[in-house]
mmCIF file of C-alpha atoms in Angstrom:
data_model
loop_
_atom_site.group_PDB
_atom_site.id
_atom_site.type_symbol
_atom_site.label_atom_id
_atom_site.label_comp_id
_atom_site.label_asym_id
_atom_site.label_seq_id
_atom_site.Cartn_x
_atom_site.Cartn_y
_atom_site.Cartn_z
ATOM 1 C CA GLU A 1156 94.615 117.088 113.516
ATOM 2 C CA VAL A 1157 94.999 113.331 114.050
ATOM 3 C CA ILE A 1158 93.668 111.221 111.169
ATOM 4 C CA ALA A 1159 92.946 107.510 111.566
ATOM 5 C CA LEU A 1160 92.331 105.687 108.291
ATOM 6 C CA SER A 1161 91.151 102.095 108.022
ATOM 7 C CA PRO A 1162 93.508 99.411 106.637
ATOM 8 C CA LYS A 1163 91.230 99.102 103.582
ATOM 9 C CA THR A 1164 91.509 102.845 102.876
ATOM 10 C CA LEU A 1165 95.291 102.806 103.366
ATOM 11 C CA MET A 1166 95.766 99.896 100.956
ATOM 12 C CA ALA A 1167 93.351 101.264 98.325
ATOM 13 C CA THR A 1168 95.125 102.455 95.201
ATOM 14 C CA ASN A 1169 92.202 104.394 93.721
ATOM 15 C CA ARG A 1170 89.861 105.737 96.391
ATOM 16 C CA PHE A 1171 88.046 108.188 94.101
ATOM 17 C CA VAL A 1172 86.235 106.620 91.126
ATOM 18 C CA CYS A 1173 84.576 108.328 88.157
ATOM 19 C CA GLU A 1174 80.885 107.363 88.012
ATOM 20 C CA ILE A 1175 80.862 107.608 84.196
ATOM 21 C CA CYS A 1176 83.874 105.565 83.038
ATOM 22 C CA GLY A 1177 84.989 103.852 86.266
ATOM 23 C CA LYS A 1178 88.517 105.274 86.152
ATOM 24 C CA GLY A 1179 90.063 105.537 89.608
ATOM 25 C CA PHE A 1180 92.189 108.252 91.182
ATOM 26 C CA GLN A 1181 94.239 108.497 94.366
ATOM 27 C CA ARG A 1182 93.198 112.106 95.027
ATOM 28 C CA ASP A 1183 89.798 113.812 94.883
ATOM 29 C CA GLN A 1184 91.374 116.797 93.100
ATOM 30 C CA ASN A 1185 92.463 114.501 90.242
ATOM 31 C CA LEU A 1186 88.944 113.061 89.944
ATOM 32 C CA GLN A 1187 87.458 116.559 89.809
ATOM 33 C CA LEU A 1188 89.820 117.550 86.990
ATOM 34 C CA HIS A 1189 88.950 114.304 85.167
ATOM 35 C CA ARG A 1190 85.210 115.032 85.522
ATOM 36 C CA ARG A 1191 85.696 118.139 83.360
ATOM 37 C CA GLY A 1192 86.420 115.824 80.417
ATOM 38 C CA HIS A 1193 82.922 114.343 80.763
ATOM 39 C CA ASN A 1194 81.367 117.844 81.042
ATOM 40 C CA LEU A 1195 80.202 116.999 84.564
ATOM 41 C CA PRO A 1196 79.976 119.525 87.395
ATOM 42 C CA TRP A 1197 83.237 119.716 89.311
ATOM 43 C CA LYS A 1198 84.659 121.736 92.162
ATOM 44 C CA LEU A 1199 88.199 121.954 93.456
ATOM 45 C CA LYS A 1200 88.275 122.262 97.235
ATOM 46 C CA GLN A 1201 89.683 125.534 98.503
ATOM 47 C CA ARG A 1202 91.528 125.959 101.787
ATOM 48 C CA THR A 1203 89.065 127.418 104.276
ATOM 49 C CA SER A 1204 91.569 129.169 106.523
ATOM 50 C CA LYS A 1205 94.822 130.957 105.815
ATOM 51 C CA GLU A 1206 96.611 129.008 108.545
ATOM 52 C CA PRO A 1207 97.712 125.536 107.330
ATOM 53 C CA ARG A 1208 96.571 122.719 109.620
ATOM 54 C CA LYS A 1209 99.126 120.190 110.747
ATOM 55 C CA ARG A 1210 97.839 116.710 109.945
ATOM 56 C CA VAL A 1211 99.290 113.525 111.360
ATOM 57 C CA TYR A 1212 98.301 109.957 110.527
ATOM 58 C CA ILE A 1213 98.135 107.083 112.996
ATOM 59 C CA CYS A 1214 98.584 103.437 112.080
ATOM 60 C CA PRO A 1215 95.356 101.394 112.344
ATOM 61 C CA GLU A 1216 97.273 98.463 113.900
ATOM 62 C CA VAL A 1217 96.607 98.826 117.655
ATOM 63 C CA SER A 1218 99.839 97.077 118.709
ATOM 64 C CA CYS A 1219 101.995 99.353 116.517
ATOM 65 C CA VAL A 1220 104.060 102.203 118.022
ATOM 66 C CA HIS A 1221 102.650 104.534 115.349
ATOM 67 C CA HIS A 1222 99.081 103.929 116.609
ATOM 68 C CA ASP A 1223 99.873 106.379 119.422
ATOM 69 C CA PRO A 1224 99.082 109.969 118.271
ATOM 70 C CA SER A 1225 102.360 111.174 119.797
ATOM 71 C CA ARG A 1226 104.227 108.804 117.408
ATOM 72 C CA ALA A 1227 102.000 109.500 114.376
ATOM 73 C CA LEU A 1228 103.521 109.923 110.912
ATOM 74 C CA GLY A 1229 103.407 113.279 109.161
ATOM 75 C CA ASP A 1230 102.141 112.483 105.684
ATOM 76 C CA LEU A 1231 99.740 110.166 103.903
ATOM 77 C CA THR A 1232 102.429 108.564 101.734
ATOM 78 C CA GLY A 1233 104.498 107.801 104.826
ATOM 79 C CA ILE A 1234 101.665 106.073 106.684
ATOM 80 C CA LYS A 1235 100.683 104.100 103.572
ATOM 81 C CA LYS A 1236 104.223 102.801 103.055
ATOM 82 C CA HIS A 1237 104.653 102.111 106.783
ATOM 83 C CA PHE A 1238 101.410 100.112 106.964
ATOM 84 C CA CYS A 1239 102.204 98.204 103.802
ATOM 85 C CA ARG A 1240 105.801 97.381 104.848
ATOM 86 C CA LYS A 1241 105.124 96.478 108.459
ATOM 87 C CA HIS A 1242 101.609 95.028 108.422
ATOM 88 C CA GLY A 1243 100.771 94.273 104.781
ATOM 89 C CA GLU A 1244 101.038 91.135 102.689
ATOM 90 C CA LYS A 1245 104.512 90.545 101.267
ATOM 91 C CA LYS A 1246 103.667 89.823 97.633
ATOM 92 C CA TRP A 1247 107.108 90.123 96.019
ATOM 93 C CA LYS A 1248 109.856 87.549 96.589
ATOM 94 C CA CYS A 1249 113.516 87.675 95.603
ATOM 95 C CA ASP A 1250 114.392 84.725 93.362
ATOM 96 C CA LYS A 1251 117.972 84.613 94.667
ATOM 97 C CA CYS A 1252 117.524 84.693 98.447
ATOM 98 C CA ASN A 1253 113.734 84.195 98.912
ATOM 99 C CA LYS A 1254 113.386 87.409 100.961
ATOM 100 C CA ARG A 1255 109.855 88.818 100.682
ATOM 101 C CA TYR A 1256 108.693 92.437 100.259
ATOM 102 C CA ALA A 1257 105.366 94.240 100.590
ATOM 103 C CA VAL A 1258 106.414 97.257 98.472
ATOM 104 C CA GLN A 1259 107.373 96.555 94.864
ATOM 105 C CA SER A 1260 109.972 99.362 94.781
ATOM 106 C CA ASP A 1261 111.743 97.810 97.815
ATOM 107 C CA TRP A 1262 111.833 94.431 96.039
ATOM 108 C CA LYS A 1263 113.228 95.998 92.843
ATOM 109 C CA ALA A 1264 115.936 97.875 94.748
ATOM 110 C CA HIS A 1265 116.902 94.698 96.629
ATOM 111 C CA SER A 1266 116.953 92.605 93.429
ATOM 112 C CA LYS A 1267 119.497 94.927 91.829
ATOM 113 C CA THR A 1268 122.059 94.343 94.587
ATOM 114 C CA CYS A 1269 121.164 90.891 95.919
ATOM 115 C CA GLY A 1270 124.151 88.583 95.788
ATOM 116 C CA THR A 1271 126.584 91.263 94.606
ATOM 117 C CA ARG A 1272 127.978 92.154 98.028
ATOM 118 C CA GLU A 1273 129.322 88.920 99.426
ATOM 119 C CA TYR A 1274 132.636 88.501 101.156
ATOM 120 C CA ARG A 1275 133.910 84.994 101.769
ATOM 121 C CA CYS A 1276 136.249 84.272 104.666
ATOM 122 C CA ASP A 1277 139.050 81.720 104.377
ATOM 123 C CA CYS A 1278 136.959 79.477 106.637
ATOM 124 C CA GLY A 1279 134.087 79.511 104.113
ATOM 125 C CA THR A 1280 131.655 81.818 105.966
ATOM 126 C CA LEU A 1281 129.831 84.414 103.829
ATOM 127 C CA PHE A 1282 129.547 88.019 105.056
ATOM 128 C CA SER A 1283 127.498 90.868 103.608
ATOM 129 C CA ARG A 1284 129.929 93.558 104.828
#
């Protein structure tokens, strides 16, 4: 099953919102469990067939290699991170080298090691390895 989500849906952090308190959730199952706290009707979705369906997600960017169903990514987290990294706004910037990142965890990981792995040649050139 090939699933094509819009860029807005991919970038949304809380797609499922409680109509009572406005709290948002990434998964419908989490919203349904939250609804119990408000004594609202809720229903967890059950798998309809015994055979698990293979889902793949295509990138909404037409020029991207992952827009082709044969190059689709296998999970929702993977397509979200791919879209964010490759096509999203790069909000986080390293203070040391000015490199920009779209995913905060990538920026944090880079910040921990930025500037620590420099090798200087006798001629003055800096190398990272």
